[in-house]
Amino acid sequence: MNFNLIKKVLKDYRISVLLFSLGTSAYSAMMVSIFPSIQSSASDLAGYMDKMPAAFKEAFDISLGSFTTIEGYLSIEYFSLVWVLILISFTLAFTSQSLAGEVDKGTMETLLTQPINRLNVLFSKSFTWLVNILIIMAATFIGVFIPAAIAGIEVSYFGFLIFSLAALIFFWAFFGLGMFFSALFYDRSKAIFAPLGILFIAYLVDLVGKLYPDFEKFRVLSLFKYYGNPAEVMQDKVLPGMDLGVLFGVGLVFFIFSAIVFKRKDIY
Amino acid sequence: MKDSVVEIEKLTKFYGKNLGVRDLSFSVSEGEVFGFLGPNGAGKTTTIRLLLSLLYPTSGTAKIFGLDSVKDSLKIRKEVGYLAGDPNIYPTLTGKAFLDFIDSFRLSKKSDYRQQLIDRLGLDIKRKVKHYSRGNLQKLGLVSALMHRPKLVILDEPSSGLDPLVQVEFYKILNELKKEGMTIFMSSHNLTEVEKTCDRVGIIRQGKMVTVESIERLRHLSLRVAEIFFDNGYQKEDFEIDSVKILESGENYLKLQVPSRVINEVLASLTKYKVHDLNLTTPDLEEVFLQYYN
Ligand SMILES: Nc1ncnc2c1ncn2[C@@H]1O[C@H](COP(=O)(O)OP(=O)(O)OP(=O)(O)O)[C@@H](O)[C@H]1O
Ligand SMILES: [Mg+2]
């Protein structure tokens, strides 16, 4: 890894990381601060929920716990989808810029004619992504912990830690995919829309599989299935090893592909 | 014979079905300034990108410092300065930040040469690259290529965008570096520049090398125009020498196109006559180059 390149890329992203951190933590804080009022009206919600179709409830992981526990509530309102989309957006913006974007703009030529090898460029940028995503995740959780402490809501730090690992591995899978397409394509928009398309389809397949039993068998093809239910991870405090193994593997395989493709790529 | 710094052998590059260069072979020796010429789309930039391992050859090899351009690319790049034909520099950095960034990749031999170059080319490095004019971007690229005084510099159309005053300064810099023993490989469309700075030129057309010659030999190989004024007439037959062309003739006047290798024969024929005046001109090198272009 090249320290100077890491330093430069960190600097390039410092504003984005700041904005993503502020955004996600503000969202966390807002959700936590309205939690007490949601919780107190849970009995009304229970009646409302009774009328929902079971498959629907299952598909969206809605249970009474979704509104009576902070984990369940944050999971359904934030960590299941909205937050994931925000962090994956950051990830794909990062990956698409890292290789395809720089090739597209021509700055890759400038970089690669310096004494640094291509794998080093890939690893240094990947490391920078890891640092950035960890900062944003940390900001999100601080946005939960501080308002929760103030409002006297009890949260399990350890539960969050376990969940953050699971989430990181999920993001890693998309990072790998993003890097692969970024190595493959010469223009940035393709490098962003290809993995975004996969994300969208994965979500749809997972949702349809949960709603319709006939399609349940296709869920194994969806990366979202392996992400699972954040509330369960936080409350059970155990990592769903098999599922995360799949996600880690997907990330790793595509990351290795990206290295192979980028190393052999003609830069012009 | 000095060692070859660049040695290209049967280098071929296809972009898919499009030909970049084909069967290119030539070498550049140490301390030489080599000009790489040819019409647009001839393959100059392609060759340069192959040397720097930005492109992978379809077949053939290129060696720099005796090292393989693909396998030993990293080692090579430590000793090579490069200026792209269309320098793309991180727009959000200032000129200074960019040069520092480039510096950071080398165990910088701290020197004030960088500052000297900046001053001599008249570059303002406090501004952001995105606000640079084309010429200033070119200067920044030049400084980044030359500031470490690498063993070899590869310049793709180095003077494009530079104003005439800066060009003159740039040629001075090149000549100084050449005296220090730097090997310079540059592509160019500016024939006067090539004439001023290069020892040898390679002319490439449609991906193939047409000729590699020293500037002197090119001049030498070229055709002379001889204008002869006689006092008492002459016999035309005396000048019907193989490969000499009679351009104009009058009673006491003759204009010939003469390859320099047969100039002696023309002179021999002249001894028979009383010559009033003789004018022998070398055509512009420019014309010589253009002969090879089409
Ligand atoms: N990325 C590419 N994809 C397909 N063909 C390419 C690509 N880059 C160059 N070529 C082709 O390769 C040939 C050589 O191009 P190159 O850029 O090396 O020419 P050049 O001599 O540098 O021209 P110029 O004087 O215009 O800079 C051209 O026919 C060009 O069309
Ligand atoms: Mg070119």
XYZ file of C-alpha atoms and ligand atoms in Angstrom:
594
model
C 0.000 0.000 0.000
C 1.130 3.488 -0.741
C 0.783 5.930 2.105
C 0.911 9.017 -0.129
C -1.873 7.790 -2.337
C -3.962 6.881 0.708
C -3.409 10.348 2.093
C -4.453 11.961 -1.170
C -7.599 9.876 -1.599
C -8.587 10.442 2.036
C -8.271 14.134 1.384
C -10.302 13.878 -1.835
C -13.152 12.312 0.097
C -13.059 14.270 3.306
C -16.004 16.521 2.374
C -18.168 13.630 1.157
C -17.340 11.592 4.218
C -18.220 14.530 6.426
C -21.554 15.015 4.672
C -22.431 11.327 4.738
C -21.463 11.174 8.414
C -23.549 14.204 9.297
C -26.482 12.951 7.258
C -26.563 9.415 8.612
C -25.994 10.493 12.214
C -28.664 13.192 11.995
C -31.083 10.612 10.634
C -30.165 8.259 13.496
C -30.678 10.978 16.066
C -34.037 11.919 14.609
C -35.254 8.333 14.602
C -34.115 7.743 18.165
C -35.668 10.935 19.441
C -39.135 10.035 18.153
C -38.850 6.458 19.382
C -40.409 7.109 22.842
C -43.631 8.398 21.288
C -43.794 5.451 18.874
C -43.192 3.057 21.736
C -45.993 4.550 23.823
C -48.471 4.152 21.002
C -47.407 0.584 20.342
C -50.725 -0.774 21.628
C -52.586 1.180 18.937
C -50.131 -0.111 16.382
C -50.701 -3.658 17.543
C -54.341 -3.425 16.526
C -53.393 -1.922 13.192
C -50.793 -4.594 12.592
C -53.318 -7.365 13.194
C -55.065 -6.325 10.022
C -51.921 -6.617 7.875
C -51.461 -9.750 5.752
C -49.010 -12.149 7.363
C -46.813 -12.400 4.284
C -46.530 -8.649 4.154
C -45.477 -8.464 7.776
C -42.960 -11.168 7.213
C -41.612 -9.583 4.074
C -40.859 -6.364 5.854
C -39.878 -8.025 9.128
C -42.709 -6.302 10.927
C -43.506 -7.612 14.366
C -44.686 -6.002 17.559
C -41.037 -5.873 18.527
C -40.564 -3.583 15.556
C -42.097 -0.819 17.548
C -41.472 -1.705 21.149
C -37.716 -2.269 21.042
C -35.212 0.300 19.815
C -33.381 -2.341 17.772
C -36.523 -3.542 16.052
C -37.663 -0.020 15.415
C -34.340 1.234 13.983
C -34.018 -1.922 11.978
C -37.311 -1.557 10.185
C -37.184 2.180 9.795
C -33.535 2.628 8.960
C -31.034 -0.209 8.974
C -32.971 -2.612 6.756
C -33.026 -0.404 3.739
C -32.570 3.359 3.899
C -29.208 3.250 5.621
C -28.018 0.382 3.456
C -28.865 2.347 0.332
C -27.019 5.393 1.614
C -23.847 3.489 2.442
C -23.921 1.468 -0.738
C -24.366 4.713 -2.685
C -21.233 6.013 -1.073
C -19.450 2.767 -1.822
C -20.414 2.716 -5.492
C -19.607 6.398 -5.938
C -16.211 5.570 -4.492
C -15.543 2.419 -6.514
C -16.708 3.902 -9.808
C -14.458 6.905 -9.345
C -11.465 4.877 -8.157
C -10.680 3.098 -11.404
C -13.110 3.836 -14.257
C -13.547 7.462 -13.202
C -9.827 8.112 -13.158
C -9.338 6.336 -16.467
C -12.242 8.310 -17.901
C -10.766 11.629 -16.807
C -7.272 10.652 -17.860
C -5.715 11.109 -14.436
C -5.053 7.367 -14.220
C -2.415 7.841 -16.897
C -0.705 10.430 -14.709
C -0.879 8.172 -11.673
C 0.256 4.977 -13.378
C 3.271 6.572 -14.998
C 4.643 7.203 -11.525
C 6.617 4.463 -9.824
C 3.646 2.682 -8.285
C 2.232 -0.606 -9.490
C -1.369 -1.133 -10.351
C -2.194 -3.535 -7.550
C -0.771 -1.053 -5.120
C -3.148 1.572 -6.493
C -6.063 -0.837 -6.084
C -5.108 -1.831 -2.534
C -4.416 1.706 -1.394
C -7.759 2.907 -2.682
C -9.542 -0.071 -1.149
C -7.981 0.638 2.198
C -9.172 4.228 1.936
C -12.708 3.023 1.249
C -12.535 0.867 4.376
C -11.459 3.818 6.495
C -14.172 6.027 5.028
C -16.980 3.533 5.422
C -15.950 2.844 9.023
C -16.050 6.565 9.775
C -19.552 6.892 8.330
C -20.752 3.787 10.205
C -19.279 5.065 13.429
C -20.997 8.418 12.922
C -24.312 6.636 12.341
C -23.996 4.720 15.604
C -22.862 7.729 17.585
C -26.015 9.364 16.249
C -27.921 6.527 17.904
C -26.001 6.246 21.168
C -25.910 9.868 22.268
C -29.623 10.679 21.855
C -30.446 7.250 23.342
C -28.317 7.983 26.411
C -29.958 11.369 26.784
C -33.459 9.934 26.475
C -32.574 7.059 28.793
C -33.198 4.404 26.139
C -31.128 1.325 26.715
C -29.143 0.057 23.731
C -26.724 -2.817 23.574
C -23.364 -1.520 22.380
C -22.196 -5.032 21.844
C -25.260 -5.787 19.745
C -24.455 -2.810 17.571
C -20.854 -3.895 17.264
C -21.905 -7.316 16.044
C -24.362 -5.748 13.635
C -21.789 -3.317 12.326
C -19.559 -6.236 11.396
C -22.394 -7.904 9.536
C -23.217 -4.650 7.750
C -19.578 -4.075 6.845
C -19.370 -7.489 5.236
C -22.546 -6.714 3.269
C -20.994 -3.461 2.053
C -17.798 -5.316 1.222
C -19.747 -7.543 -1.182
C -20.928 -4.458 -3.046
C -17.500 -2.902 -2.812
C -16.090 -5.965 -4.575
C -18.775 -5.813 -7.248
C -18.270 -2.073 -7.655
C -14.504 -2.430 -8.035
C -14.940 -5.202 -10.546
C -17.150 -3.134 -12.827
C -14.912 -0.144 -12.286
C -11.931 -2.171 -13.480
C -13.891 -3.514 -16.416
C -15.450 -0.359 -17.837
C -13.894 2.774 -19.258
C -16.621 5.154 -18.270
C -17.776 5.980 -14.828
C -21.514 5.853 -15.353
C -21.394 2.216 -16.481
C -19.248 1.391 -13.474
C -21.892 2.841 -11.194
C -25.072 1.589 -12.883
C -24.025 -2.034 -13.335
C -23.648 -2.750 -9.588
C -26.576 -0.476 -8.802
C -28.691 -2.604 -11.114
C -27.522 -5.713 -9.284
C -28.433 -4.103 -5.977
C -31.897 -3.230 -7.213
C -32.552 -6.689 -8.637
C -31.205 -8.329 -5.490
C -33.594 -6.322 -3.383
C -36.523 -7.126 -5.628
C -35.772 -10.856 -5.735
C -35.497 -10.938 -1.962
C -38.747 -9.051 -1.473
C -40.717 -11.108 -4.000
C -39.297 -14.271 -2.451
C -40.568 -13.213 0.941
C -43.992 -12.161 -0.336
C -44.674 -15.172 -2.536
C -43.741 -18.637 -1.288
C -43.387 -19.836 -4.891
C -40.448 -17.532 -5.359
C -38.857 -18.250 -2.004
C -36.302 -20.557 -3.661
C -34.847 -17.709 -5.700
C -33.908 -15.773 -2.612
C -30.593 -17.617 -2.385
C -29.562 -15.635 -5.474
C -30.136 -12.342 -3.741
C -27.385 -10.700 -1.733
C -30.077 -9.118 0.428
C -31.135 -12.475 1.810
C -27.723 -12.837 3.401
C -27.906 -9.464 5.030
C -30.887 -10.702 7.004
C -32.721 -8.803 9.688
C -30.578 -6.225 11.519
C -32.784 -6.369 14.645
C -32.174 -10.083 15.052
C -28.427 -9.651 14.756
C -28.427 -6.863 17.320
C -30.615 -8.735 19.754
C -29.158 -12.237 19.355
C -25.631 -10.830 19.300
C -24.370 -13.674 17.128
C -23.022 -13.320 13.631
C -24.949 -15.323 11.040
C -21.765 -17.038 9.940
C -22.988 -18.885 6.870
C -24.729 -15.879 5.403
C -21.846 -13.560 6.059
C -19.501 -16.156 4.618
C -21.430 -15.962 1.364
C -21.270 -12.161 1.351
C -17.593 -12.117 2.190
C -16.903 -14.677 -0.507
C -18.793 -12.714 -3.147
C -16.863 -9.579 -2.198
C -13.558 -11.410 -2.266
C -14.132 -13.165 -5.572
C -15.111 -9.943 -7.315
C -12.280 -8.056 -5.681
C -9.822 -10.621 -7.004
C -11.435 -10.347 -10.441
C -11.064 -6.593 -10.264
C -7.353 -6.986 -9.521
C -6.886 -9.357 -12.447
C -8.822 -7.175 -14.869
C -7.239 -3.916 -13.761
C -3.749 -5.315 -13.935
C -4.216 -6.280 -17.573
C -6.191 -3.248 -18.599
C -5.087 -0.955 -21.421
C -5.113 2.593 -20.102
C -5.885 5.246 -22.702
C 28.271 2.615 -29.862
C 26.581 3.678 -26.662
C 24.090 1.473 -24.894
C 20.514 1.495 -26.034
C 18.181 3.128 -23.583
C 15.096 2.298 -25.595
C 14.991 -0.789 -27.741
C 11.838 -1.677 -29.574
C 11.485 -4.909 -31.466
C 8.621 -5.850 -33.744
C 6.227 -4.031 -31.489
C 2.615 -4.397 -32.570
C -0.507 -3.048 -30.965
C -4.084 -3.495 -32.081
C -6.960 -1.759 -30.348
C -9.434 -4.528 -30.986
C -9.481 -4.458 -34.776
C -7.957 -0.988 -35.056
C -4.287 -0.841 -35.823
C -2.196 1.220 -33.437
C 1.320 0.317 -34.521
C 2.700 -2.643 -36.442
C 6.092 -4.319 -36.448
C 7.876 -1.322 -35.086
C 11.622 -1.753 -34.513
C 14.096 0.920 -33.560
C 16.315 1.989 -30.716
C 17.406 5.127 -28.965
C 20.883 5.268 -27.505
C 22.025 6.830 -24.300
C 22.247 10.604 -24.279
C 20.435 10.925 -27.552
C 17.521 13.217 -28.360
C 15.188 11.229 -30.526
C 12.334 12.880 -32.394
C 9.291 10.845 -33.231
C 7.369 12.285 -36.131
C 4.391 11.443 -38.245
C 0.952 12.542 -39.294
C -2.054 12.452 -36.944
C -3.084 8.942 -36.033
C 0.275 7.510 -37.129
C 0.875 5.728 -33.815
C 3.185 8.034 -31.863
C 1.107 8.176 -28.707
C 0.419 4.457 -28.963
C 4.152 3.719 -29.028
C 4.766 5.967 -26.048
C 1.984 4.343 -24.032
C 3.415 0.951 -24.837
C 6.811 2.054 -23.526
C 5.227 3.108 -20.252
C 3.178 -0.061 -19.997
C -0.079 1.841 -20.013
C -0.897 -0.384 -22.973
C 0.018 -4.023 -23.330
C 1.553 -4.999 -26.673
C -0.318 -7.365 -28.952
C 3.089 -8.772 -29.884
C 6.712 -7.760 -29.864
C 8.763 -6.257 -27.081
C 10.059 -2.974 -25.838
C 13.049 -2.667 -23.570
C 14.075 0.335 -21.567
C 17.463 0.379 -19.810
C 17.600 -3.228 -20.995
C 14.548 -4.081 -18.889
C 11.288 -5.468 -20.207
C 8.674 -2.729 -20.490
C 5.909 -4.960 -19.160
C 7.600 -7.095 -16.534
C 9.931 -4.476 -15.115
C 7.668 -1.519 -15.594
C 7.851 -0.382 -11.982
C 11.640 -0.340 -11.983
C 11.666 1.514 -15.283
C 9.239 4.183 -14.130
C 11.542 5.149 -11.274
C 13.956 6.510 -13.862
C 11.552 7.877 -16.429
C 9.892 11.275 -16.634
C 6.768 11.470 -18.735
C 4.656 14.190 -20.245
C 1.381 13.076 -21.785
C 0.179 14.505 -25.079
C -2.879 15.756 -23.288
C -1.827 16.111 -19.662
C -4.665 15.209 -17.327
C -3.875 16.442 -13.881
C -6.091 16.267 -10.804
C -8.203 19.420 -11.204
C -8.819 20.052 -7.516
C -5.133 20.135 -6.587
C -3.022 23.243 -6.787
C 0.027 23.103 -8.997
C 2.188 22.838 -5.901
C 0.105 20.066 -4.373
C 0.344 18.128 -7.622
C 4.123 18.448 -7.801
C 4.384 17.407 -4.153
C 2.199 14.413 -4.892
C 4.438 13.383 -7.789
C 7.489 13.967 -5.603
C 6.094 11.686 -2.942
C 6.481 8.632 -5.158
C 10.239 8.978 -5.324
C 12.944 9.012 -2.764
C 13.324 12.598 -3.717
C 16.820 13.811 -4.233
C 16.014 17.169 -2.727
C 17.081 19.819 -5.166
C 16.132 23.289 -6.170
C 15.840 22.211 -9.778
C 12.064 22.078 -9.529
C 11.906 25.712 -8.487
C 14.334 26.640 -11.253
C 12.098 25.043 -13.851
C 9.036 26.770 -12.423
C 10.748 30.135 -12.589
C 12.197 29.651 -16.026
C 8.928 28.497 -17.565
C 7.007 31.185 -15.709
C 4.518 28.958 -13.928
C 2.239 29.949 -11.070
C 1.866 26.888 -8.849
C -0.407 28.429 -6.247
C -3.489 28.161 -8.433
C -5.754 25.181 -8.767
C -5.136 23.019 -11.793
C -8.741 23.424 -12.979
C -8.089 27.157 -13.431
C -4.946 26.628 -15.508
C -4.841 27.614 -19.164
C -3.782 24.960 -21.677
C -0.257 26.348 -21.820
C 0.137 26.493 -18.062
C -1.093 22.934 -17.767
C 1.573 21.970 -20.272
C 4.217 23.756 -18.219
C 3.096 21.984 -15.070
C 3.312 18.669 -16.901
C 6.794 19.545 -18.141
C 8.004 20.460 -14.670
C 6.655 17.186 -13.284
C 8.393 15.237 -16.044
C 11.769 16.937 -15.739
C 12.096 17.906 -12.081
C 13.729 14.683 -10.947
C 16.214 14.745 -13.814
C 15.411 11.168 -14.743
C 17.689 9.135 -16.980
C 15.062 9.111 -19.689
C 12.242 11.515 -20.460
C 9.401 10.680 -22.773
C 7.544 13.704 -24.039
C 4.424 13.538 -26.177
C 4.250 16.790 -28.147
C 6.015 18.775 -25.425
C 5.759 22.233 -26.917
C 2.081 22.184 -27.808
C 0.295 25.069 -26.157
C 3.499 26.907 -25.208
C 3.974 30.447 -26.417
C 7.078 31.137 -28.562
C 9.068 32.681 -25.714
C 8.451 29.740 -23.429
C 9.250 27.379 -26.294
C 12.674 28.964 -26.656
C 13.303 28.584 -22.935
C 12.129 24.991 -23.114
C 14.594 24.175 -25.906
C 17.367 25.683 -23.807
C 16.370 23.469 -20.904
C 16.322 20.422 -23.155
C 19.763 21.211 -24.492
C 21.149 21.601 -20.990
C 19.658 18.309 -19.908
C 21.031 16.645 -23.008
C 24.489 17.925 -22.096
C 24.069 16.352 -18.690
C 23.517 13.065 -20.473
C 19.769 12.696 -20.319
C 18.129 10.632 -23.035
C 15.124 12.328 -24.541
C 12.382 10.701 -26.577
C 9.827 13.111 -27.914
C 7.022 13.131 -30.409
C 6.379 16.309 -32.263
C 4.533 18.023 -35.058
C 6.801 21.011 -34.895
C 9.513 20.444 -37.475
C 11.560 23.472 -36.577
C 11.654 22.240 -33.007
C 12.786 18.820 -34.125
C 15.506 20.353 -36.253
C 16.686 22.435 -33.325
C 16.689 19.791 -30.642
C 16.906 16.282 -32.053
C 19.887 14.187 -33.050
C 17.859 11.590 -34.835
C 14.309 11.247 -35.995
C 11.990 8.355 -36.679
C 9.140 8.982 -39.015
C 6.089 6.815 -38.564
C 3.108 6.559 -40.853
C -0.002 4.413 -40.486
C 1.566 2.490 -37.652
C 4.781 1.679 -39.507
C 8.226 3.193 -39.295
C 9.076 4.824 -42.604
C 12.597 5.918 -41.800
C 15.009 6.416 -38.918
C 17.803 8.837 -39.717
C 20.010 11.405 -38.128
C 19.049 14.949 -38.917
C 22.312 15.426 -40.813
C 21.784 12.354 -42.927
C 18.271 13.431 -43.707
C 19.606 16.718 -44.933
C 22.318 14.924 -46.789
C 19.987 12.492 -48.469
C 17.887 15.295 -49.637
C 17.835 16.812 -53.038
C 19.738 19.978 -53.831
C 18.684 22.550 -56.326
C 21.517 23.878 -58.434
C 21.194 27.068 -60.460
C 23.974 27.610 -62.927
C 24.674 30.714 -64.971
C 27.045 30.237 -67.917
C 29.026 32.809 -69.808
C 29.045 31.142 -73.242
C 26.300 28.582 -73.345
C 26.455 24.809 -72.678
C 25.502 21.395 -74.034
C 22.369 20.056 -72.431
C 23.455 16.420 -72.949
C 26.336 16.938 -70.534
C 23.844 17.280 -67.718
C 21.612 14.358 -68.568
C 23.030 12.430 -65.681
C 21.163 9.580 -64.057
C 18.755 10.807 -61.282
C 19.428 14.455 -62.064
C 16.361 16.337 -63.163
C 16.441 19.403 -65.339
C 13.958 21.815 -63.899
C 14.534 24.794 -66.140
C 16.882 25.590 -68.908
C 17.756 28.695 -70.906
C 20.533 29.787 -73.234
C 22.918 30.570 -70.406
C 20.863 29.280 -67.520
C 20.247 25.846 -66.054
C 18.282 24.770 -63.012
C 18.775 21.214 -61.819
C 17.494 18.995 -59.076
C 20.448 16.981 -57.854
C 20.634 14.261 -55.228
C 23.666 15.095 -53.148
C 25.321 11.786 -53.951
C 25.762 12.690 -57.642
C 26.843 16.254 -57.067
C 30.372 15.350 -58.085
C 29.322 14.281 -61.531
C 27.547 17.560 -62.077
C 30.636 19.423 -60.981
C 32.746 17.367 -63.352
C 30.565 18.345 -66.277
C 30.781 21.951 -65.249
C 34.546 22.088 -65.596
C 34.167 22.136 -69.389
C 32.436 25.467 -69.281
C 32.991 28.947 -68.083
C 30.647 29.382 -65.189
C 29.548 32.854 -64.341
C 27.734 31.941 -61.137
C 26.595 28.876 -59.248
C 23.953 28.645 -56.612
C 23.391 25.437 -54.691
C 20.505 25.347 -52.223
C 19.418 22.799 -49.679
C 15.687 22.564 -49.395
C 14.100 23.114 -46.018
C 14.209 20.169 -43.743
C 10.517 20.699 -43.577
C 10.173 19.722 -47.214
C 12.285 16.673 -46.555
C 10.039 15.594 -43.733
C 6.935 16.141 -45.747
C 8.295 13.840 -48.453
C 8.014 11.050 -45.909
C 4.578 12.018 -44.674
C 2.675 11.067 -47.795
N -8.376 3.963 -27.645
C -8.299 3.664 -28.938
N -9.192 2.825 -29.493
C -9.129 2.516 -30.791
N -8.199 2.985 -31.628
C -7.281 3.829 -31.145
C -7.279 4.222 -29.775
N -6.250 5.059 -29.568
C -5.643 5.193 -30.765
N -6.254 4.463 -31.710
C -5.868 4.348 -33.140
O -4.502 4.058 -33.222
C -3.884 4.815 -34.247
C -2.693 5.562 -33.699
O -3.133 6.551 -32.788
P -2.132 7.463 -31.946
O -2.926 8.173 -30.936
O -1.010 6.613 -31.485
O -1.626 8.480 -33.046
P -0.631 9.710 -32.916
O 0.474 9.440 -33.842
O -0.300 9.965 -31.502
O -1.527 10.885 -33.498
P -1.568 12.446 -33.113
O -0.523 13.095 -33.928
O -2.926 12.841 -33.590
O -1.389 12.571 -31.648
C -4.961 5.714 -34.819
O -5.391 5.179 -36.030
C -6.056 5.684 -33.820
O -7.304 5.740 -34.457
Mg -0.657 11.596 -30.152
